[in-house]
mmCIF file of C-alpha atoms and ligand atoms in Angstrom:
data_model
loop_
_atom_site.group_PDB
_atom_site.id
_atom_site.type_symbol
_atom_site.label_atom_id
_atom_site.label_comp_id
_atom_site.label_asym_id
_atom_site.label_seq_id
_atom_site.Cartn_x
_atom_site.Cartn_y
_atom_site.Cartn_z
ATOM 1 C CA UNK A 9 32.270 11.480 -0.858
ATOM 2 C CA UNK A 10 30.182 11.414 2.325
ATOM 3 C CA UNK A 11 26.669 10.096 2.090
ATOM 4 C CA UNK A 12 24.040 12.767 2.419
ATOM 5 C CA UNK A 13 22.096 12.363 5.613
ATOM 6 C CA UNK A 14 18.332 12.429 5.348
ATOM 7 C CA UNK A 15 15.838 12.065 8.142
ATOM 8 C CA UNK A 16 13.275 10.136 6.105
ATOM 9 C CA UNK A 17 11.318 9.270 9.223
ATOM 10 C CA UNK A 18 10.537 12.918 9.919
ATOM 11 C CA UNK A 19 9.051 13.294 6.437
ATOM 12 C CA UNK A 20 6.447 10.548 6.908
ATOM 13 C CA UNK A 21 2.992 11.520 8.221
ATOM 14 C CA UNK A 22 1.915 9.789 11.451
ATOM 15 C CA UNK A 23 -1.114 8.171 9.812
ATOM 16 C CA UNK A 24 1.240 6.441 7.383
ATOM 17 C CA UNK A 25 3.660 5.393 10.135
ATOM 18 C CA UNK A 26 0.869 3.766 12.090
ATOM 19 C CA UNK A 27 0.210 1.513 9.137
ATOM 20 C CA UNK A 28 1.892 -1.868 8.758
ATOM 21 C CA UNK A 29 2.766 -2.768 5.141
ATOM 22 C CA UNK A 30 0.648 -5.564 3.694
ATOM 23 C CA UNK A 31 2.613 -8.772 3.246
ATOM 24 C CA UNK A 32 1.402 -10.468 0.047
ATOM 25 C CA UNK A 33 1.822 -14.208 -0.317
ATOM 26 C CA UNK A 34 4.845 -15.382 -2.328
ATOM 27 C CA UNK A 35 4.539 -16.335 -6.018
ATOM 28 C CA UNK A 36 3.434 -19.920 -6.696
ATOM 29 C CA UNK A 37 6.890 -21.139 -7.801
ATOM 30 C CA UNK A 38 8.467 -19.877 -4.578
ATOM 31 C CA UNK A 39 5.682 -21.380 -2.449
ATOM 32 C CA UNK A 40 5.935 -24.766 -4.158
ATOM 33 C CA UNK A 41 9.661 -24.919 -3.554
ATOM 34 C CA UNK A 42 9.275 -23.794 0.058
ATOM 35 C CA UNK A 43 6.505 -26.252 0.946
ATOM 36 C CA UNK A 44 7.806 -29.019 -1.302
ATOM 37 C CA UNK A 45 4.612 -29.567 -3.321
ATOM 38 C CA UNK A 46 4.433 -30.046 -7.131
ATOM 39 C CA UNK A 47 0.894 -28.818 -7.633
ATOM 40 C CA UNK A 48 -0.862 -25.991 -5.916
ATOM 41 C CA UNK A 49 -4.631 -25.622 -5.663
ATOM 42 C CA UNK A 50 -5.180 -21.901 -5.227
ATOM 43 C CA UNK A 51 -8.265 -21.460 -3.057
ATOM 44 C CA UNK A 52 -7.125 -18.338 -1.229
ATOM 45 C CA UNK A 53 -8.153 -15.418 -3.456
ATOM 46 C CA UNK A 54 -11.638 -16.178 -4.803
ATOM 47 C CA UNK A 55 -10.292 -16.488 -8.322
ATOM 48 C CA UNK A 56 -12.292 -18.419 -10.909
ATOM 49 C CA UNK A 57 -10.516 -21.747 -11.498
ATOM 50 C CA UNK A 58 -12.247 -21.986 -14.908
ATOM 51 C CA UNK A 59 -10.213 -18.954 -15.956
ATOM 52 C CA UNK A 60 -11.521 -16.293 -18.312
ATOM 53 C CA UNK A 61 -14.097 -16.730 -21.078
ATOM 54 C CA UNK A 62 -12.435 -18.236 -24.191
ATOM 55 C CA UNK A 63 -12.700 -15.044 -26.237
ATOM 56 C CA UNK A 64 -10.916 -13.032 -23.522
ATOM 57 C CA UNK A 65 -8.183 -15.676 -23.316
ATOM 58 C CA UNK A 66 -7.841 -15.372 -27.100
ATOM 59 C CA UNK A 67 -7.314 -11.599 -26.852
ATOM 60 C CA UNK A 68 -4.526 -12.150 -24.346
ATOM 61 C CA UNK A 69 -2.886 -14.816 -26.504
ATOM 62 C CA UNK A 70 -3.033 -12.722 -29.667
ATOM 63 C CA UNK A 71 -2.167 -9.331 -28.230
ATOM 64 C CA UNK A 72 0.127 -7.774 -30.871
ATOM 65 C CA UNK A 73 3.561 -6.906 -29.422
ATOM 66 C CA UNK A 74 3.678 -3.466 -31.143
ATOM 67 C CA UNK A 75 0.588 -2.491 -29.127
ATOM 68 C CA UNK A 76 2.660 -2.940 -25.982
ATOM 69 C CA UNK A 77 4.681 0.127 -27.003
ATOM 70 C CA UNK A 78 1.643 2.371 -27.244
ATOM 71 C CA UNK A 79 -0.182 3.963 -24.306
ATOM 72 C CA UNK A 80 -3.618 2.516 -23.641
ATOM 73 C CA UNK A 81 -6.814 4.491 -24.075
ATOM 74 C CA UNK A 82 -6.670 6.874 -21.114
ATOM 75 C CA UNK A 83 -10.343 6.500 -20.269
ATOM 76 C CA UNK A 84 -10.854 2.886 -21.474
ATOM 77 C CA UNK A 85 -13.008 4.339 -24.248
ATOM 78 C CA UNK A 86 -14.278 1.172 -25.937
ATOM 79 C CA UNK A 87 -14.700 -0.737 -22.692
ATOM 80 C CA UNK A 88 -16.716 2.100 -21.127
ATOM 81 C CA UNK A 89 -19.022 2.114 -24.131
ATOM 82 C CA UNK A 90 -19.371 -1.650 -24.019
ATOM 83 C CA UNK A 91 -20.094 -1.606 -20.273
ATOM 84 C CA UNK A 92 -22.633 1.166 -20.732
ATOM 85 C CA UNK A 93 -24.426 -0.868 -23.395
ATOM 86 C CA UNK A 94 -24.432 -4.027 -21.240
ATOM 87 C CA UNK A 95 -25.515 -2.252 -18.078
ATOM 88 C CA UNK A 96 -27.973 0.084 -19.798
ATOM 89 C CA UNK A 97 -26.413 3.252 -18.452
ATOM 90 C CA UNK A 98 -24.618 6.045 -20.268
ATOM 91 C CA UNK A 99 -20.823 5.856 -20.762
ATOM 92 C CA UNK A 100 -20.356 9.004 -18.674
ATOM 93 C CA UNK A 101 -21.638 6.984 -15.677
ATOM 94 C CA UNK A 102 -18.736 4.498 -15.814
ATOM 95 C CA UNK A 103 -15.128 4.776 -14.605
ATOM 96 C CA UNK A 104 -12.729 1.891 -15.211
ATOM 97 C CA UNK A 105 -9.772 1.388 -12.876
ATOM 98 C CA UNK A 106 -6.740 -0.790 -12.258
ATOM 99 C CA UNK A 107 -8.847 -3.310 -10.356
ATOM 100 C CA UNK A 108 -11.828 -2.372 -8.229
ATOM 101 C CA UNK A 109 -9.170 -1.566 -5.639
ATOM 102 C CA UNK A 110 -8.194 1.513 -7.599
ATOM 103 C CA UNK A 111 -11.744 2.801 -7.962
ATOM 104 C CA UNK A 112 -12.103 2.581 -4.154
ATOM 105 C CA UNK A 113 -9.192 5.019 -3.958
ATOM 106 C CA UNK A 114 -10.770 7.332 -6.566
ATOM 107 C CA UNK A 115 -13.967 7.640 -4.536
ATOM 108 C CA UNK A 116 -12.171 8.236 -1.227
ATOM 109 C CA UNK A 117 -9.955 10.901 -2.819
ATOM 110 C CA UNK A 118 -12.920 12.603 -4.420
ATOM 111 C CA UNK A 119 -14.985 13.009 -1.262
ATOM 112 C CA UNK A 120 -12.777 12.992 1.846
ATOM 113 C CA UNK A 121 -10.853 15.935 3.212
ATOM 114 C CA UNK A 122 -8.789 16.199 6.412
ATOM 115 C CA UNK A 123 -10.817 15.080 9.448
ATOM 116 C CA UNK A 124 -13.418 13.153 7.452
ATOM 117 C CA UNK A 125 -14.258 9.503 7.912
ATOM 118 C CA UNK A 126 -15.770 6.508 6.182
ATOM 119 C CA UNK A 127 -18.111 3.941 7.747
ATOM 120 C CA UNK A 128 -18.046 0.213 7.000
ATOM 121 C CA UNK A 129 -18.152 -3.181 8.742
ATOM 122 C CA UNK A 130 -15.353 -4.539 10.928
ATOM 123 C CA UNK A 131 -15.255 -7.897 9.145
ATOM 124 C CA UNK A 132 -15.422 -7.205 5.458
ATOM 125 C CA UNK A 133 -13.136 -6.613 2.498
ATOM 126 C CA UNK A 134 -10.303 -4.775 4.226
ATOM 127 C CA UNK A 135 -9.283 -2.423 1.434
ATOM 128 C CA UNK A 136 -11.913 0.234 2.252
ATOM 129 C CA UNK A 137 -10.492 0.528 5.760
ATOM 130 C CA UNK A 138 -6.861 0.389 4.643
ATOM 131 C CA UNK A 139 -7.208 2.963 1.884
ATOM 132 C CA UNK A 140 -9.025 5.364 4.179
ATOM 133 C CA UNK A 141 -6.525 4.999 7.009
ATOM 134 C CA UNK A 142 -3.301 5.334 5.076
ATOM 135 C CA UNK A 143 -4.804 8.341 3.333
ATOM 136 C CA UNK A 144 -5.304 9.923 6.777
ATOM 137 C CA UNK A 145 -9.062 9.344 7.177
ATOM 138 C CA UNK A 146 -10.703 7.479 10.017
ATOM 139 C CA UNK A 147 -12.454 4.200 9.201
ATOM 140 C CA UNK A 148 -15.375 3.777 11.601
ATOM 141 C CA UNK A 149 -15.984 0.047 11.848
ATOM 142 C CA UNK A 150 -19.363 -1.420 12.713
ATOM 143 C CA UNK A 151 -19.554 -5.008 14.049
ATOM 144 C CA UNK A 152 -21.345 -7.486 11.810
ATOM 145 C CA UNK A 153 -24.696 -8.698 13.080
ATOM 146 C CA UNK A 154 -25.238 -12.400 12.498
ATOM 147 C CA UNK A 155 -22.400 -12.246 9.984
ATOM 148 C CA UNK A 156 -24.191 -9.522 8.030
ATOM 149 C CA UNK A 157 -23.842 -5.750 7.562
ATOM 150 C CA UNK A 158 -25.884 -4.111 10.327
ATOM 151 C CA UNK A 159 -28.115 -1.424 8.880
ATOM 152 C CA UNK A 160 -28.867 0.344 12.165
ATOM 153 C CA UNK A 161 -25.282 -0.031 13.407
ATOM 154 C CA UNK A 162 -24.000 1.694 10.280
ATOM 155 C CA UNK A 163 -26.452 4.574 10.690
ATOM 156 C CA UNK A 164 -25.464 4.908 14.371
ATOM 157 C CA UNK A 165 -21.770 5.214 13.487
ATOM 158 C CA UNK A 166 -22.289 8.067 11.035
ATOM 159 C CA UNK A 167 -21.267 11.466 12.378
ATOM 160 C CA UNK A 168 -20.859 14.999 11.084
ATOM 161 C CA UNK A 169 -17.581 14.130 9.352
ATOM 162 C CA UNK A 170 -18.755 10.979 7.590
ATOM 163 C CA UNK A 171 -18.530 11.088 3.802
ATOM 164 C CA UNK A 172 -18.825 7.538 2.511
ATOM 165 C CA UNK A 173 -20.485 4.310 3.678
ATOM 166 C CA UNK A 174 -19.085 1.114 2.161
ATOM 167 C CA UNK A 175 -21.391 -1.912 1.893
ATOM 168 C CA UNK A 176 -19.971 -5.170 0.551
ATOM 169 C CA UNK A 177 -22.887 -7.006 -1.100
ATOM 170 C CA UNK A 178 -22.529 -9.946 -0.831
ATOM 171 C CA UNK A 179 -20.023 -9.590 1.976
ATOM 172 C CA UNK A 180 -16.562 -11.022 1.547
ATOM 173 C CA UNK A 181 -15.854 -13.221 3.523
ATOM 174 C CA UNK A 182 -19.253 -14.165 5.039
ATOM 175 C CA UNK A 183 -21.351 -14.357 1.847
ATOM 176 C CA UNK A 184 -24.272 -12.565 3.529
ATOM 177 C CA UNK A 185 -26.182 -10.011 1.461
ATOM 178 C CA UNK A 186 -28.786 -7.309 1.746
ATOM 179 C CA UNK A 187 -31.964 -7.961 -0.196
ATOM 180 C CA UNK A 188 -33.311 -5.321 -2.524
ATOM 181 C CA UNK A 189 -35.766 -4.312 0.191
ATOM 182 C CA UNK A 190 -33.014 -3.893 2.809
ATOM 183 C CA UNK A 191 -30.778 -1.918 0.465
ATOM 184 C CA UNK A 192 -33.619 0.412 -0.535
ATOM 185 C CA UNK A 193 -34.637 0.902 3.072
ATOM 186 C CA UNK A 194 -31.036 1.817 3.962
ATOM 187 C CA UNK A 195 -30.746 4.227 1.032
ATOM 188 C CA UNK A 196 -34.048 5.837 2.037
ATOM 189 C CA UNK A 197 -32.743 6.420 5.562
ATOM 190 C CA UNK A 198 -29.443 7.809 4.267
ATOM 191 C CA UNK A 199 -31.669 10.141 2.253
ATOM 192 C CA UNK A 200 -28.910 11.415 -0.019
ATOM 193 C CA UNK A 201 -26.789 12.853 2.813
ATOM 194 C CA UNK A 202 -23.732 10.638 2.316
ATOM 195 C CA UNK A 203 -22.146 8.668 -0.508
ATOM 196 C CA UNK A 204 -23.121 4.985 -0.367
ATOM 197 C CA UNK A 205 -20.819 2.531 -2.105
ATOM 198 C CA UNK A 206 -22.143 -0.951 -2.797
ATOM 199 C CA UNK A 207 -19.308 -3.296 -3.733
ATOM 200 C CA UNK A 208 -20.694 -6.000 -6.012
ATOM 201 C CA UNK A 209 -17.429 -7.817 -6.754
ATOM 202 C CA UNK A 210 -19.350 -11.132 -6.704
ATOM 203 C CA UNK A 211 -22.440 -9.895 -8.565
ATOM 204 C CA UNK A 212 -22.130 -12.427 -11.395
ATOM 205 C CA UNK A 213 -22.050 -15.332 -8.907
ATOM 206 C CA UNK A 214 -25.189 -14.288 -7.057
ATOM 207 C CA UNK A 215 -28.212 -16.478 -7.550
ATOM 208 C CA UNK A 216 -30.497 -15.474 -4.655
ATOM 209 C CA UNK A 217 -33.809 -14.215 -6.064
ATOM 210 C CA UNK A 218 -33.968 -11.140 -3.853
ATOM 211 C CA UNK A 219 -30.319 -10.141 -4.414
ATOM 212 C CA UNK A 220 -30.435 -6.583 -5.792
ATOM 213 C CA UNK A 221 -28.707 -5.197 -8.881
ATOM 214 C CA UNK A 222 -27.416 -1.926 -7.423
ATOM 215 C CA UNK A 223 -27.040 -0.315 -10.843
ATOM 216 C CA UNK A 224 -30.816 -0.331 -11.277
ATOM 217 C CA UNK A 225 -31.115 1.860 -8.158
ATOM 218 C CA UNK A 226 -28.747 4.621 -9.278
ATOM 219 C CA UNK A 227 -31.411 6.621 -11.058
ATOM 220 C CA UNK A 228 -33.413 6.881 -7.837
ATOM 221 C CA UNK A 229 -30.395 7.342 -5.569
ATOM 222 C CA UNK A 230 -27.804 9.653 -7.206
ATOM 223 C CA UNK A 231 -25.549 9.268 -4.111
ATOM 224 C CA UNK A 232 -25.112 5.535 -4.818
ATOM 225 C CA UNK A 233 -21.920 4.114 -6.376
ATOM 226 C CA UNK A 234 -21.642 0.478 -7.481
ATOM 227 C CA UNK A 235 -18.315 -1.356 -7.843
ATOM 228 C CA UNK A 236 -17.779 -4.408 -10.034
ATOM 229 C CA UNK A 237 -14.670 -6.253 -11.163
ATOM 230 C CA UNK A 238 -13.346 -8.522 -13.894
ATOM 231 C CA UNK A 239 -11.141 -10.310 -11.329
ATOM 232 C CA UNK A 240 -13.627 -12.810 -9.975
ATOM 233 C CA UNK A 241 -16.248 -14.294 -12.338
ATOM 234 C CA UNK A 242 -14.433 -13.128 -15.486
ATOM 235 C CA UNK A 243 -11.143 -14.653 -14.425
ATOM 236 C CA UNK A 244 -8.963 -11.630 -15.288
ATOM 237 C CA UNK A 245 -7.513 -10.934 -11.815
ATOM 238 C CA UNK A 246 -3.956 -10.851 -13.164
ATOM 239 C CA UNK A 247 -4.794 -8.065 -15.609
ATOM 240 C CA UNK A 248 -6.211 -5.802 -12.873
ATOM 241 C CA UNK A 249 -9.429 -4.309 -14.114
ATOM 242 C CA UNK A 250 -12.586 -3.173 -12.315
ATOM 243 C CA UNK A 251 -15.081 -0.327 -12.583
ATOM 244 C CA UNK A 252 -17.608 1.852 -10.848
ATOM 245 C CA UNK A 253 -21.019 3.033 -11.970
ATOM 246 C CA UNK A 254 -22.876 6.018 -10.548
ATOM 247 C CA UNK A 255 -25.074 8.941 -11.459
ATOM 248 C CA UNK A 256 -23.589 11.340 -14.054
ATOM 249 C CA UNK A 257 -23.290 14.140 -11.464
ATOM 250 C CA UNK A 258 -21.438 11.935 -8.965
ATOM 251 C CA UNK A 259 -19.145 10.276 -11.521
ATOM 252 C CA UNK A 260 -18.226 13.672 -12.960
ATOM 253 C CA UNK A 261 -16.753 14.586 -9.551
ATOM 254 C CA UNK A 262 -14.943 11.279 -9.064
ATOM 255 C CA UNK A 263 -13.410 11.588 -12.536
ATOM 256 C CA UNK A 264 -11.198 14.426 -11.272
ATOM 257 C CA UNK A 265 -9.198 11.958 -9.149
ATOM 258 C CA UNK A 266 -8.679 9.321 -11.848
ATOM 259 C CA UNK A 267 -5.123 8.263 -12.613
ATOM 260 C CA UNK A 268 -4.855 8.367 -16.380
ATOM 261 C CA UNK A 269 -3.308 5.322 -18.156
ATOM 262 C CA UNK A 270 -3.582 3.094 -15.092
ATOM 263 C CA UNK A 271 -5.575 0.482 -17.025
ATOM 264 C CA UNK A 272 -3.479 -1.339 -19.610
ATOM 265 C CA UNK A 273 -4.463 -2.164 -23.193
ATOM 266 C CA UNK A 274 -4.584 -5.962 -22.859
ATOM 267 C CA UNK A 275 -6.885 -5.646 -19.864
ATOM 268 C CA UNK A 276 -9.231 -3.270 -21.684
ATOM 269 C CA UNK A 277 -9.469 -5.496 -24.757
ATOM 270 C CA UNK A 278 -9.805 -8.731 -22.791
ATOM 271 C CA UNK A 279 -12.579 -7.185 -20.701
ATOM 272 C CA UNK A 280 -14.536 -6.175 -23.819
ATOM 273 C CA UNK A 281 -14.200 -9.734 -25.124
ATOM 274 C CA UNK A 282 -15.231 -11.193 -21.752
ATOM 275 C CA UNK A 283 -18.385 -9.074 -21.686
ATOM 276 C CA UNK A 284 -19.353 -10.212 -25.155
ATOM 277 C CA UNK A 285 -18.665 -13.875 -24.630
ATOM 278 C CA UNK A 286 -21.733 -16.073 -24.797
ATOM 279 C CA UNK A 287 -23.300 -17.013 -21.503
ATOM 280 C CA UNK A 288 -21.490 -20.382 -21.427
ATOM 281 C CA UNK A 289 -18.655 -19.339 -19.154
ATOM 282 C CA UNK A 290 -20.865 -17.649 -16.590
ATOM 283 C CA UNK A 291 -23.313 -20.507 -16.299
ATOM 284 C CA UNK A 292 -20.558 -23.132 -16.199
ATOM 285 C CA UNK A 293 -18.864 -21.164 -13.410
ATOM 286 C CA UNK A 294 -22.125 -20.810 -11.481
ATOM 287 C CA UNK A 295 -22.798 -24.537 -11.795
ATOM 288 C CA UNK A 296 -19.316 -25.363 -10.557
ATOM 289 C CA UNK A 297 -19.784 -23.025 -7.587
ATOM 290 C CA UNK A 298 -23.225 -24.411 -6.708
ATOM 291 C CA UNK A 299 -21.985 -27.999 -6.750
ATOM 292 C CA UNK A 300 -18.715 -27.177 -4.995
ATOM 293 C CA UNK A 301 -20.433 -25.212 -2.265
ATOM 294 C CA UNK A 302 -22.820 -28.050 -1.512
ATOM 295 C CA UNK A 303 -19.912 -30.489 -1.363
ATOM 296 C CA UNK A 304 -17.823 -28.248 0.904
ATOM 297 C CA UNK A 305 -20.694 -27.407 3.243
ATOM 298 C CA UNK A 306 -21.382 -31.114 3.678
ATOM 299 C CA UNK A 307 -17.777 -32.190 4.159
ATOM 300 C CA UNK A 308 -16.824 -29.364 6.496
ATOM 301 C CA UNK A 309 -19.930 -29.901 8.622
ATOM 302 C CA UNK A 310 -19.134 -33.625 8.741
ATOM 303 C CA UNK A 311 -15.741 -32.648 10.199
ATOM 304 C CA UNK A 312 -17.687 -30.939 12.973
ATOM 305 C CA UNK A 313 -16.798 -27.419 11.842
ATOM 306 C CA UNK A 314 -19.012 -24.366 11.972
ATOM 307 C CA UNK A 315 -19.533 -23.247 8.375
ATOM 308 C CA UNK A 316 -20.633 -19.873 7.057
ATOM 309 C CA UNK A 317 -21.708 -19.973 3.452
ATOM 310 C CA UNK A 318 -23.848 -17.677 1.338
ATOM 311 C CA UNK A 319 -23.607 -15.945 -2.022
ATOM 312 C CA UNK A 320 -20.247 -15.674 -3.789
ATOM 313 C CA UNK A 321 -17.650 -18.320 -4.695
ATOM 314 C CA UNK A 322 -16.288 -18.985 -1.200
ATOM 315 C CA UNK A 323 -17.190 -20.461 2.176
ATOM 316 C CA UNK A 324 -15.747 -20.012 5.652
ATOM 317 C CA UNK A 325 -15.133 -22.562 8.362
ATOM 318 C CA UNK A 326 -14.114 -22.203 12.001
ATOM 319 C CA UNK A 327 -11.227 -24.410 13.105
ATOM 320 C CA UNK A 328 -10.711 -25.784 16.614
ATOM 321 C CA UNK A 329 -6.962 -25.123 16.174
ATOM 322 C CA UNK A 330 -4.700 -22.400 14.772
ATOM 323 C CA UNK A 331 -5.509 -21.311 11.226
ATOM 324 C CA UNK A 332 -1.829 -20.510 10.610
ATOM 325 C CA UNK A 333 -0.871 -24.063 11.597
ATOM 326 C CA UNK A 334 -3.529 -25.587 9.335
ATOM 327 C CA UNK A 335 -2.434 -23.307 6.499
ATOM 328 C CA UNK A 336 1.133 -24.625 6.706
ATOM 329 C CA UNK A 337 -0.003 -28.227 6.873
ATOM 330 C CA UNK A 338 -2.362 -27.793 3.909
ATOM 331 C CA UNK A 339 0.314 -26.013 1.884
ATOM 332 C CA UNK A 340 2.592 -29.013 2.291
ATOM 333 C CA UNK A 341 -0.167 -30.936 0.454
ATOM 334 C CA UNK A 342 -0.492 -28.291 -2.249
ATOM 335 C CA UNK A 343 -3.743 -26.820 -0.892
ATOM 336 C CA UNK A 344 -3.827 -23.064 -0.427
ATOM 337 C CA UNK A 345 -6.646 -21.499 1.601
ATOM 338 C CA UNK A 346 -6.992 -18.085 3.231
ATOM 339 C CA UNK A 347 -6.304 -17.717 6.941
ATOM 340 C CA UNK A 348 -8.742 -15.285 8.527
ATOM 341 C CA UNK A 349 -7.195 -14.362 11.880
ATOM 342 C CA UNK A 350 -5.779 -11.207 10.296
ATOM 343 C CA UNK A 351 -9.301 -10.355 9.149
ATOM 344 C CA UNK A 352 -10.725 -10.450 12.692
ATOM 345 C CA UNK A 353 -12.045 -14.003 12.359
ATOM 346 C CA UNK A 354 -9.647 -15.824 14.700
ATOM 347 C CA UNK A 355 -8.881 -19.355 13.471
ATOM 348 C CA UNK A 356 -11.349 -19.286 10.616
ATOM 349 C CA UNK A 357 -10.324 -20.127 7.074
ATOM 350 C CA UNK A 358 -11.952 -19.046 3.832
ATOM 351 C CA UNK A 359 -11.975 -21.499 0.946
ATOM 352 C CA UNK A 360 -12.608 -20.482 -2.670
ATOM 353 C CA UNK A 361 -14.866 -22.876 -4.567
ATOM 354 C CA UNK A 362 -12.796 -24.755 -7.109
ATOM 355 C CA UNK A 363 -12.762 -27.946 -9.176
ATOM 356 C CA UNK A 364 -13.979 -31.126 -7.428
ATOM 357 C CA UNK A 365 -10.456 -32.581 -7.164
ATOM 358 C CA UNK A 366 -9.199 -29.421 -5.455
ATOM 359 C CA UNK A 367 -12.082 -29.399 -2.980
ATOM 360 C CA UNK A 368 -11.673 -33.103 -2.295
ATOM 361 C CA UNK A 369 -7.953 -32.645 -1.655
ATOM 362 C CA UNK A 370 -8.772 -29.782 0.673
ATOM 363 C CA UNK A 371 -11.351 -31.583 2.809
ATOM 364 C CA UNK A 372 -9.414 -34.878 2.852
ATOM 365 C CA UNK A 373 -6.200 -33.257 4.093
ATOM 366 C CA UNK A 374 -8.035 -30.928 6.443
ATOM 367 C CA UNK A 375 -9.754 -33.954 7.999
ATOM 368 C CA UNK A 376 -6.401 -35.664 8.598
ATOM 369 C CA UNK A 377 -4.807 -32.545 10.045
ATOM 370 C CA UNK A 378 -7.676 -32.075 12.499
ATOM 371 C CA UNK A 379 -7.613 -35.726 13.472
ATOM 372 C CA UNK A 380 -3.855 -35.698 14.105
ATOM 373 C CA UNK A 381 -4.114 -32.598 16.239
ATOM 374 C CA UNK A 382 -7.061 -33.874 18.283
ATOM 375 C CA UNK A 383 -5.656 -34.708 21.751
ATOM 376 C CA UNK A 384 -8.332 -37.387 22.438
ATOM 377 C CA UNK A 385 -7.691 -39.228 19.208
ATOM 378 C CA UNK A 386 -3.957 -38.882 19.845
ATOM 379 C CA UNK A 387 -4.354 -40.783 23.125
ATOM 380 C CA UNK A 388 -6.472 -43.470 21.510
ATOM 381 C CA UNK A 389 -3.688 -44.187 19.085
ATOM 382 C CA UNK A 390 -1.426 -44.456 22.099
HETATM 383 C C1 PLP B 403 -11.692 -9.245 -4.893
HETATM 384 C C2 PLP B 403 -12.509 -8.114 -4.419
HETATM 385 C C3 PLP B 403 -12.354 -6.827 -4.952
HETATM 386 C C4 PLP B 403 -11.127 -6.457 -5.702
HETATM 387 O O1 PLP B 403 -11.203 -6.571 -7.002
HETATM 388 P P1 PLP B 403 -10.006 -6.143 -7.946
HETATM 389 O O2 PLP B 403 -10.768 -5.678 -9.149
HETATM 390 O O3 PLP B 403 -9.221 -7.369 -8.179
HETATM 391 O O4 PLP B 403 -9.220 -5.037 -7.317
HETATM 392 C C5 PLP B 403 -13.170 -5.805 -4.503
HETATM 393 N N1 PLP B 403 -14.106 -6.044 -3.577
HETATM 394 C C6 PLP B 403 -14.280 -7.257 -3.048
HETATM 395 C C7 PLP B 403 -15.332 -7.462 -2.027
HETATM 396 C C8 PLP B 403 -13.486 -8.323 -3.435
HETATM 397 O O5 PLP B 403 -13.642 -9.518 -2.854
#
């Protein structure tokens, strides 16, 4: 029988064709074999190396197999109630998604129609831009100003077809943040005309005194949406669970675009347990990050590198040589960092704060790699 001929290409919209598929990194076992290392320090994804709070880990361990055969709660009922109680909002103000990544898509779908655009920074978490563009909406990108979101630049890029402004607070990867005063001033200027998303994926890591809790501003600014996630501080990245909080009238609209059953049962139950864990895990994680950041800032500066470090569990450093080359060399030593050239920071790397031994391995090997590639030192050695 002849094969049916299909012109698949002609069925694909141009805005999808323009888009290159994302190439995720290989699983750890494949990477270890490829680079020939027995251990791998993962410092590429801002995960919490302390894992999840013990009670959440217990939920995962004890998840009853028969529950795997039953659909999860379609609206994460218990988790929404628990979040509402913790955040002092009403459950109707919360939507849980398959990672914060999914709630980004919900908001874009709810507000953008053909010809609309979103506004965000050029060097920030790339998913806002990607989701907008492969959905057929323009992403208007505003250059960072001193590594930070530029309030006036954002306002200048808004036009008649703008629907949503995405602010990453603190910004991944630069760690810069808007103070409460700056955020309020921006929201006052927006004056309710557009949706403002504040992505607080690193909220639980933030220790700066003037760092604002966006959720407390929702009552005054009903056009504000706040994103949070269980992937970073709560160490549940593999279960994929995040959420948004907004005013009841806004969330009611976004709820129309929600994909039912996208959040699995283990994730919902582990997240409830994580929220109710005593403060031990959070403070231990914050201590580890504070110490690790100080260590990294010192060591990287001693290597003569420009370092950008702020809130969040990561720092960036600018290399005098190719980030891709350094990545390969570090991987051979079992150290995995994030190359940033693809994120418009040519030859920068981003390093997630981890255990002392991981950070020491990272800076020690990085130092050697830089030394070996330094042409002057190469000559000295003859
Ligand atoms: C990691 C991250 C997220 C994604 O969180 P998931 O819940 O894992 O999808 C969202 N925003 C920022 C800024 C992040 O760094």
